[in-house]
Short mmCIF file of C-alpha atoms in Angstrom, two decimals:
data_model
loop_
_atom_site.label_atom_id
_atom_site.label_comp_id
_atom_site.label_asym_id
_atom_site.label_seq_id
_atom_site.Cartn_x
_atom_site.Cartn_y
_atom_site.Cartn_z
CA UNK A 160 58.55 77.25 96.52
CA UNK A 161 56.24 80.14 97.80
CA UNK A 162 55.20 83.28 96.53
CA UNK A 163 55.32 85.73 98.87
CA UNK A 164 55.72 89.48 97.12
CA UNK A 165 52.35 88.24 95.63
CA UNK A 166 50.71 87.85 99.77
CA UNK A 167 53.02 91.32 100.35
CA UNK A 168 51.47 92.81 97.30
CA UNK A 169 48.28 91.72 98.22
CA UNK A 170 48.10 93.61 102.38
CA UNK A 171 50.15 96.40 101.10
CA UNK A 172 49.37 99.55 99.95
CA UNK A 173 50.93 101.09 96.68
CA UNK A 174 52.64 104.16 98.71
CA UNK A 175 53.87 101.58 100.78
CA UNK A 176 54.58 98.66 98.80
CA UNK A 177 58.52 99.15 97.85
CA UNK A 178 59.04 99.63 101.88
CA UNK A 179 57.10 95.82 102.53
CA UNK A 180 58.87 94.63 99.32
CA UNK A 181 62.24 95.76 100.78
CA UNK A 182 61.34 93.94 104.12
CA UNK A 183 60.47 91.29 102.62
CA UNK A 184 63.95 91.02 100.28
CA UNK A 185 66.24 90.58 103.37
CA UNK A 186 64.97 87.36 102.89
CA UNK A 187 66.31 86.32 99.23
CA UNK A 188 69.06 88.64 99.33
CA UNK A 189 70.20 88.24 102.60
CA UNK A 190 69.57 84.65 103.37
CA UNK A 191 72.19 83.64 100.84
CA UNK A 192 74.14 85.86 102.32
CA UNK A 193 73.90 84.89 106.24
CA UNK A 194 73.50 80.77 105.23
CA UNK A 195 77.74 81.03 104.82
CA UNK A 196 78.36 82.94 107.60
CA UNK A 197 76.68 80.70 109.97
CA UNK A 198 77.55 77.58 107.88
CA UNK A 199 80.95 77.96 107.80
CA UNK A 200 81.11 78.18 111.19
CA UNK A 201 78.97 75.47 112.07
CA UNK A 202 80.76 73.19 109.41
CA UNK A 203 84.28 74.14 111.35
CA UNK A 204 82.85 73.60 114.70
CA UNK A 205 80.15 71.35 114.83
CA UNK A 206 80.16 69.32 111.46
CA UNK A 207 78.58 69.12 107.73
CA UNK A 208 75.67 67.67 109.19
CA UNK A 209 74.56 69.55 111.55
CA UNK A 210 74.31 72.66 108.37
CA UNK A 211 71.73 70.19 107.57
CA UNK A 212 69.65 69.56 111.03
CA UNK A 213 69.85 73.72 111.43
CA UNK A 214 67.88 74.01 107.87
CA UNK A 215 65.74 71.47 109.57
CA UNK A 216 64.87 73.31 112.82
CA UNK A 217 63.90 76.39 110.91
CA UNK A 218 62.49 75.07 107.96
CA UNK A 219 59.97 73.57 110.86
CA UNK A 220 59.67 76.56 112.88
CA UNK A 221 58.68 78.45 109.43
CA UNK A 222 56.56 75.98 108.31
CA UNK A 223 54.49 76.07 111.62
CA UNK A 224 54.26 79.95 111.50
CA UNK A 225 52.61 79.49 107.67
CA UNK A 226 49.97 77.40 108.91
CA UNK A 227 48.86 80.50 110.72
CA UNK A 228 48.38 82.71 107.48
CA UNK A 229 45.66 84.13 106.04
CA UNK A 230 44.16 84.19 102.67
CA UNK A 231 45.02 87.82 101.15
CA UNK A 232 44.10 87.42 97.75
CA UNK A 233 41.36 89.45 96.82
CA UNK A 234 39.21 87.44 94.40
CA UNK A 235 39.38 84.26 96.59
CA UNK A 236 38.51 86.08 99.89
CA UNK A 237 35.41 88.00 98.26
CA UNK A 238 34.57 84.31 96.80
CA UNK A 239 34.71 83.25 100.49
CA UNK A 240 32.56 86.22 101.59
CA UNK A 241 30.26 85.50 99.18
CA UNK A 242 29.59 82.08 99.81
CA UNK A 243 29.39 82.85 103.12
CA UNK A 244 26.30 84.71 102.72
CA UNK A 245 24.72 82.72 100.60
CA UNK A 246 25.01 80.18 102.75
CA UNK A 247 23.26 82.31 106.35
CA UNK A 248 21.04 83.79 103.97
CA UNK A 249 19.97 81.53 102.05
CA UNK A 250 19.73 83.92 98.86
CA UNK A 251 21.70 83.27 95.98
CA UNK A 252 21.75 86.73 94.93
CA UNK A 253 25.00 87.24 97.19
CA UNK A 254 27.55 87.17 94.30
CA UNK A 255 30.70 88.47 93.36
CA UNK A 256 32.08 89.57 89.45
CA UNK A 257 34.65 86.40 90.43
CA UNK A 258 32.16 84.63 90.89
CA UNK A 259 32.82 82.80 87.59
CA UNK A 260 31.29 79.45 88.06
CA UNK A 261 34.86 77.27 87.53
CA UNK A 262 35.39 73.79 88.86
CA UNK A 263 38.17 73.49 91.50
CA UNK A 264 39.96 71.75 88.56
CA UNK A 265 39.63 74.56 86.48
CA UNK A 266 40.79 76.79 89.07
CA UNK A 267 43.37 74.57 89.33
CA UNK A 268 44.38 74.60 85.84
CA UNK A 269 44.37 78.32 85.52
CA UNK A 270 46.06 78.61 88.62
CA UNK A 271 49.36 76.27 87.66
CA UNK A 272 48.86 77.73 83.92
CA UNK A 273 48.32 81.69 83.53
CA UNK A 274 52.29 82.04 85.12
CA UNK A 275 53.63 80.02 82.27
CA UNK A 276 50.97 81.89 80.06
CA UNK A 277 52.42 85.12 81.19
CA UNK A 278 56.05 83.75 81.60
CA UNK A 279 56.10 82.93 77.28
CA UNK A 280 53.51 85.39 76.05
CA UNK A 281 53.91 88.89 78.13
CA UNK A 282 56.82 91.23 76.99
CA UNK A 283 56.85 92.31 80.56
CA UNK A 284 56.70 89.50 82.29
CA UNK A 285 59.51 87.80 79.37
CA UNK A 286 62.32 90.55 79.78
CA UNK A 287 61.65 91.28 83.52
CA UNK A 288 62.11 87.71 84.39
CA UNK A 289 64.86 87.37 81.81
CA UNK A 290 66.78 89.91 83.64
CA UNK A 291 66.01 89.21 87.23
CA UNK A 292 67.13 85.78 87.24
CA UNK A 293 70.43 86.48 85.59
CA UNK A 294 70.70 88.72 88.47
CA UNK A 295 69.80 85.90 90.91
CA UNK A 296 72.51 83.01 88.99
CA UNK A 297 75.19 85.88 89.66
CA UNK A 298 74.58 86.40 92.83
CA UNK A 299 74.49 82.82 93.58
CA UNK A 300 78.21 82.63 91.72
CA UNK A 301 79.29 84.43 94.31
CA UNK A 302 78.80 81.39 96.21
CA UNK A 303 82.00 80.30 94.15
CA UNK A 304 83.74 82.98 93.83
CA UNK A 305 83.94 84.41 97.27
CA UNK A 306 85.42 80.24 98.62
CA UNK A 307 88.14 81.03 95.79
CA UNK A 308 89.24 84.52 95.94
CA UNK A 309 89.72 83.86 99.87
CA UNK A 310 89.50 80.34 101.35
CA UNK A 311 91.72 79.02 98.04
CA UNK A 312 93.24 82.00 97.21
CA UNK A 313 94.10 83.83 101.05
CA UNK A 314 94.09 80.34 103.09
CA UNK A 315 91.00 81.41 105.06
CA UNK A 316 89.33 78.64 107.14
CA UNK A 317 85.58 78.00 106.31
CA UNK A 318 84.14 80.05 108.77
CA UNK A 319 86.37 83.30 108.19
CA UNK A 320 86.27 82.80 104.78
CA UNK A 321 81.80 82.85 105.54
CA UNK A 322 82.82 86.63 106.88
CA UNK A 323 83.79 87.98 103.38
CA UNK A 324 80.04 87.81 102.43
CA UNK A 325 79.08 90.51 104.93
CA UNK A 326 79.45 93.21 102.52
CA UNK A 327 76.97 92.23 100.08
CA UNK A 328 74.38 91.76 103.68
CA UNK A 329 75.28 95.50 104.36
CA UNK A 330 74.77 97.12 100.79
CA UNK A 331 71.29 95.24 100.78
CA UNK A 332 70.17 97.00 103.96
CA UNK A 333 71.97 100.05 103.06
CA UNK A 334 69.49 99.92 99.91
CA UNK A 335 66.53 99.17 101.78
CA UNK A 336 67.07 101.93 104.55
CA UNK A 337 67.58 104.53 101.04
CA UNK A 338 63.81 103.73 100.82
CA UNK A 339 62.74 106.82 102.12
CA UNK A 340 64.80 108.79 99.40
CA UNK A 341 64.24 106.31 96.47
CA UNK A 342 60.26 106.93 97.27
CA UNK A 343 60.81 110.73 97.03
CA UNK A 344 62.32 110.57 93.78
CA UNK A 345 59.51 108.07 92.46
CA UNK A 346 56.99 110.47 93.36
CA UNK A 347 58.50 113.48 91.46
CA UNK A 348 57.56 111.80 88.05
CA UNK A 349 54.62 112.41 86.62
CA UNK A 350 51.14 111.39 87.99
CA UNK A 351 47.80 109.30 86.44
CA UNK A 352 45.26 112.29 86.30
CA UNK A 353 42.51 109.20 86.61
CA UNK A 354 44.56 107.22 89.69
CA UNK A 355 46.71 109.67 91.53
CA UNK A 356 49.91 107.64 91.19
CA UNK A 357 52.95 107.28 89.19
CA UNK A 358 53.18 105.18 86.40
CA UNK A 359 54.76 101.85 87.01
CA UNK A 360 57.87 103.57 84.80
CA UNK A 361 58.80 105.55 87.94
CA UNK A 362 60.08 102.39 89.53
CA UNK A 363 62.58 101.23 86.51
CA UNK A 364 64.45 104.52 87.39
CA UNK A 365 65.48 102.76 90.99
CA UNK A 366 66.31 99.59 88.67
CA UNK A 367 68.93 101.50 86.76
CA UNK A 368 70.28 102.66 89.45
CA UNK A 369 70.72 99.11 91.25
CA UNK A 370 71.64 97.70 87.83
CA UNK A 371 75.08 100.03 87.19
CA UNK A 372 75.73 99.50 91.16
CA UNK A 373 75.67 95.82 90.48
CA UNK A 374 77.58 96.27 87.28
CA UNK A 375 80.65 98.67 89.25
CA UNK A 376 80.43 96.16 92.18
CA UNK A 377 80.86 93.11 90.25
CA UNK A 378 83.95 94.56 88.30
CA UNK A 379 85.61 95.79 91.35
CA UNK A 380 85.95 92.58 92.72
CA UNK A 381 87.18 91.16 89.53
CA UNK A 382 89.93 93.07 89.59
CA UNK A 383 90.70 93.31 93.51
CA UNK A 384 90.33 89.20 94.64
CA UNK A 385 93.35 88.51 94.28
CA UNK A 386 96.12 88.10 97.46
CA UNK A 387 98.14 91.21 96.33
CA UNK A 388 95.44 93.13 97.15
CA UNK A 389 94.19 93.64 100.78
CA UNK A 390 91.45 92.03 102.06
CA UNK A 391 89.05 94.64 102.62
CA UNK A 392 89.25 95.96 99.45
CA UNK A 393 86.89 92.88 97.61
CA UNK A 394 85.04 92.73 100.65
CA UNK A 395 84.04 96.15 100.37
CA UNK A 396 82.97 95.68 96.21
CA UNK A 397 80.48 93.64 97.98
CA UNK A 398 78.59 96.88 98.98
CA UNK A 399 77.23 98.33 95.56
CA UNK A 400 77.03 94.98 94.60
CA UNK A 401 74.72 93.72 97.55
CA UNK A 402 72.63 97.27 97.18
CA UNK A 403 72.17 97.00 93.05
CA UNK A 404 70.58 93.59 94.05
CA UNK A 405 68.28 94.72 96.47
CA UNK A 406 67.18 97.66 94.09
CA UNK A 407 67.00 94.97 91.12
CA UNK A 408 64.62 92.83 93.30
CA UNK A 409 62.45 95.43 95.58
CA UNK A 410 61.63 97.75 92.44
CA UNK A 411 61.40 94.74 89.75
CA UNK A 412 58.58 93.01 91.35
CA UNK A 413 57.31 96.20 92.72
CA UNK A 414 57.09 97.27 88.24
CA UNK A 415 55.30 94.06 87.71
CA UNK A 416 53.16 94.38 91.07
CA UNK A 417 51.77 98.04 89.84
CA UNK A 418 51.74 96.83 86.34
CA UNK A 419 48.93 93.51 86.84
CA UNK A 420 47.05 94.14 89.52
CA UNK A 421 45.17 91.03 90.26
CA UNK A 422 47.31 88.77 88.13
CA UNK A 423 50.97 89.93 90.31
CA UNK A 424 50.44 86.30 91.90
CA UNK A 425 50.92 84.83 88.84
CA UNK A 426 53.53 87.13 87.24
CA UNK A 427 55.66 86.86 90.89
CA UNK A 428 55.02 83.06 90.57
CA UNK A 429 57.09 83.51 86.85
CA UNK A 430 59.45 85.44 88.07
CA UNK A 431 60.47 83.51 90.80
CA UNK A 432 60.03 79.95 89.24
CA UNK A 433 62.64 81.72 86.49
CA UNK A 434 65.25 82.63 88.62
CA UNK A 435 64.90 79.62 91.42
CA UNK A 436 65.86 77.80 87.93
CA UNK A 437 68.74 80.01 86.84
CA UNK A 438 69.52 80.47 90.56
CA UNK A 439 70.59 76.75 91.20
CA UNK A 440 71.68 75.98 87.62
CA UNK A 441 74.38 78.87 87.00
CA UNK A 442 76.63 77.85 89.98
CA UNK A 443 77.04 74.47 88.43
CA UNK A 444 79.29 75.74 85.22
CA UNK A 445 81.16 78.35 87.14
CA UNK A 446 83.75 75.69 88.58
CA UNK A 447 84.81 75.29 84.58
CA UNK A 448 84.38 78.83 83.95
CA UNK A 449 86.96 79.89 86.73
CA UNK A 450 89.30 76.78 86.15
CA UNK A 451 89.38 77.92 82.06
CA UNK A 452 89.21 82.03 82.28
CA UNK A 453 90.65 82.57 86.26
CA UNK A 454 88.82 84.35 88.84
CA UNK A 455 89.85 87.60 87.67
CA UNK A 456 88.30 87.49 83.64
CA UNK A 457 85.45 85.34 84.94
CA UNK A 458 84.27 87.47 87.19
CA UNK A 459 85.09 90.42 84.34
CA UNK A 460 82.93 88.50 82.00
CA UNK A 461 80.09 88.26 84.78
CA UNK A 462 80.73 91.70 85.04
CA UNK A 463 80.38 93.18 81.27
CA UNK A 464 77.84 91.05 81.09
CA UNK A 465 75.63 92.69 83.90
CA UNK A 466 76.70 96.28 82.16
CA UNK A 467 74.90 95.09 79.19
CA UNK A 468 72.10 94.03 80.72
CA UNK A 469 71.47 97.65 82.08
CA UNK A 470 69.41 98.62 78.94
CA UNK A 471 66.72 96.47 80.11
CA UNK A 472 65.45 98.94 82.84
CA UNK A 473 66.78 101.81 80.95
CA UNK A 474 64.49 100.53 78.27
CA UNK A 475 61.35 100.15 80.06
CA UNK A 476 61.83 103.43 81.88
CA UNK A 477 61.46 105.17 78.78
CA UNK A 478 59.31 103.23 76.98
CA UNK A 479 57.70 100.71 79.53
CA UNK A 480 54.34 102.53 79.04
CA UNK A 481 54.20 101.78 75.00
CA UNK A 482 54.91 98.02 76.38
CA UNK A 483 52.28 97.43 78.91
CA UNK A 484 50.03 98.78 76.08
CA UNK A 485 50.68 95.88 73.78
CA UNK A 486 50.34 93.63 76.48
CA UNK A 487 47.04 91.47 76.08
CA UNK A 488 46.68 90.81 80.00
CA UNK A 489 47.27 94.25 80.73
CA UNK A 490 44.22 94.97 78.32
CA UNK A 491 42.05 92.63 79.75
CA UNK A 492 42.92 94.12 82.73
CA UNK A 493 41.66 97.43 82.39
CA UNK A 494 38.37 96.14 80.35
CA UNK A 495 37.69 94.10 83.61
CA UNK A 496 38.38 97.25 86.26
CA UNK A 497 35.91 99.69 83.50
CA UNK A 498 33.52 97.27 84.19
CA UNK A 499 33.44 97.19 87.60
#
């Protein structure tokens, strides 16, 4: 499991950042997305295994392109520099303020440690993480859903039936190309006299958004998946739905990104160990839940459910900045930068 919005975090800038993050989403929210499209169709055509042996080709191509990427964290590559120096020069003056004299199993320990720290002890980090991985489990219910509502439902064949996910792929890049605008309404809040830039509680006000898109999306289809209905109709709840998740992700870590500075690695690492977890346990109930409630009132449920959990960015928009003040690392944080 990698962390990669802590590497985009680290090259990008912070005008910037939401347009990497975006990039970088097509990944999480549109891999899911384009794995049953092309599986179904390989599974009709060519076989289950060869779904397998095609995760294996890429997974190797990807694997050899990572062993071509740099270091981009900060404190390590200034450690690096350091010791460089030290080492031509021969003066052990050449120092940096990371320069904390910690054993490689120390570094080690803090390394595997500070996201579980930050995971159980930082109000941030807890509701942030809470709320983006019940984001990620529903998403990855639609895994079950979609099969039902029109393979078992409509009589689609697998590979057809990989088509109806197409409209969540579109309202993600739909919400990535808004960029432009969403950054344009981020900017018209108010600015840090000291830094220039918004306050991290400019981004929640994208999260709202995605979070009632995800909410409308998710109750359309409830109530449209059924055969009586025609197909586009569900298809097309996939839109807003795709789009809130996108927002949700991009402008989530993006919050946590402007909100911990050096320690986003570890707060990403949380918030993606979270909803990995929540991501690949959730699907396993929803069999039950759609054999016991149907597809239409479990996928309600899902729905009213999401709707709730819309005063999470709603309440950090407003009073996100009271929050980050009560948060220890946050503290630290700043006492370390007025140093410097």
């Amino acid at each position: 499991m990698g962390n990669s919005p802590a590497s985009v975090n680290d090259v990008v800038s912070d005008e910037h950042r939401a347009m990497a993050f975006g990039i970088w989403s097509i990944g999480p929210t549109n891999g899911p997305v384009y794995g049953p499209i092309i599986g179904g169709f390989v599974f009709e055509y060519l076989g289950w295994r060869w779904t397998n042996w095609l995760v294996l080709i890429i997974g190797g191509a990807v694997l050899a392109l990572m062993a071509c990427i740099r270091e981009t964290y900060a404190p390590v590559i200034l450690r690096q520099r350091a010791a460089k120096r030290r080492q031509q020069t021969g003066d052990s003056r050449w120092w940096t303020q990371y320069d904390d004299g910690e054993s490689l199993s120390a570094r080690l320990r803090t390394g595997f440690g500070r996201p579980f720290v930050m995971l159980f002890t930082e109000p941030i980090c807890i509701f942030w993480d809470i709320y983006v991985a019940l984001i990620y489990g529903v998403l990855y219910l639609c895994f079950v859903a979609f099969p039902i509502a029109f393979q078992t439902k409509r009589g689609w064949s697998p590979g057809l039936g990989g088509l109806a996910f197409v409209g969540i792929g579109v309202g993600v890049l739909i919400a990535i190309a808004c960029e432009p605008l969403f950054r344009r309404v981020i900017n018209l809040h108010r600015k840090d006299p000291a830094t220039g830039l918004v306050a991290p509680e400019a981004m929640a006000s994208v999260v709202c958004l995605g979070a009632t898109l995800l909410a409308v999306g998710q109750l359309w289809f409830a109530w449209t998946c059924t055969p009586n209905v025609h197909w586009i109709v569900p298809i097309l709840s996939g839109v807003p739905f795709g789009a809130g998740n996108a927002c949700v992700f991009i402008y989530a870590s993006n919050y946590i990104a402007r909100s911990y500075g050096i320690y986003t690695a570890s707060a990403l690492a949380g918030n993606m160990l979270t909803r990995s977890i929540v991501g690949a346990c959730l699907p396993l109930a929803e069999p039950s839940m759609y054999a016991t409630l149907g597809l239409n009132w479990a996928s309600t449920l899902l729905g009213l459910v999401e709707a709730g959990c819309i005063s999470i960015p709603v309440v950090f928009y407003f009073y996100g900045h009271r929050i980050r003040k009560a948060s220890p690392m946050i503290q630290e944080l700043k006492r370390m930068q007025a140093k410097a």
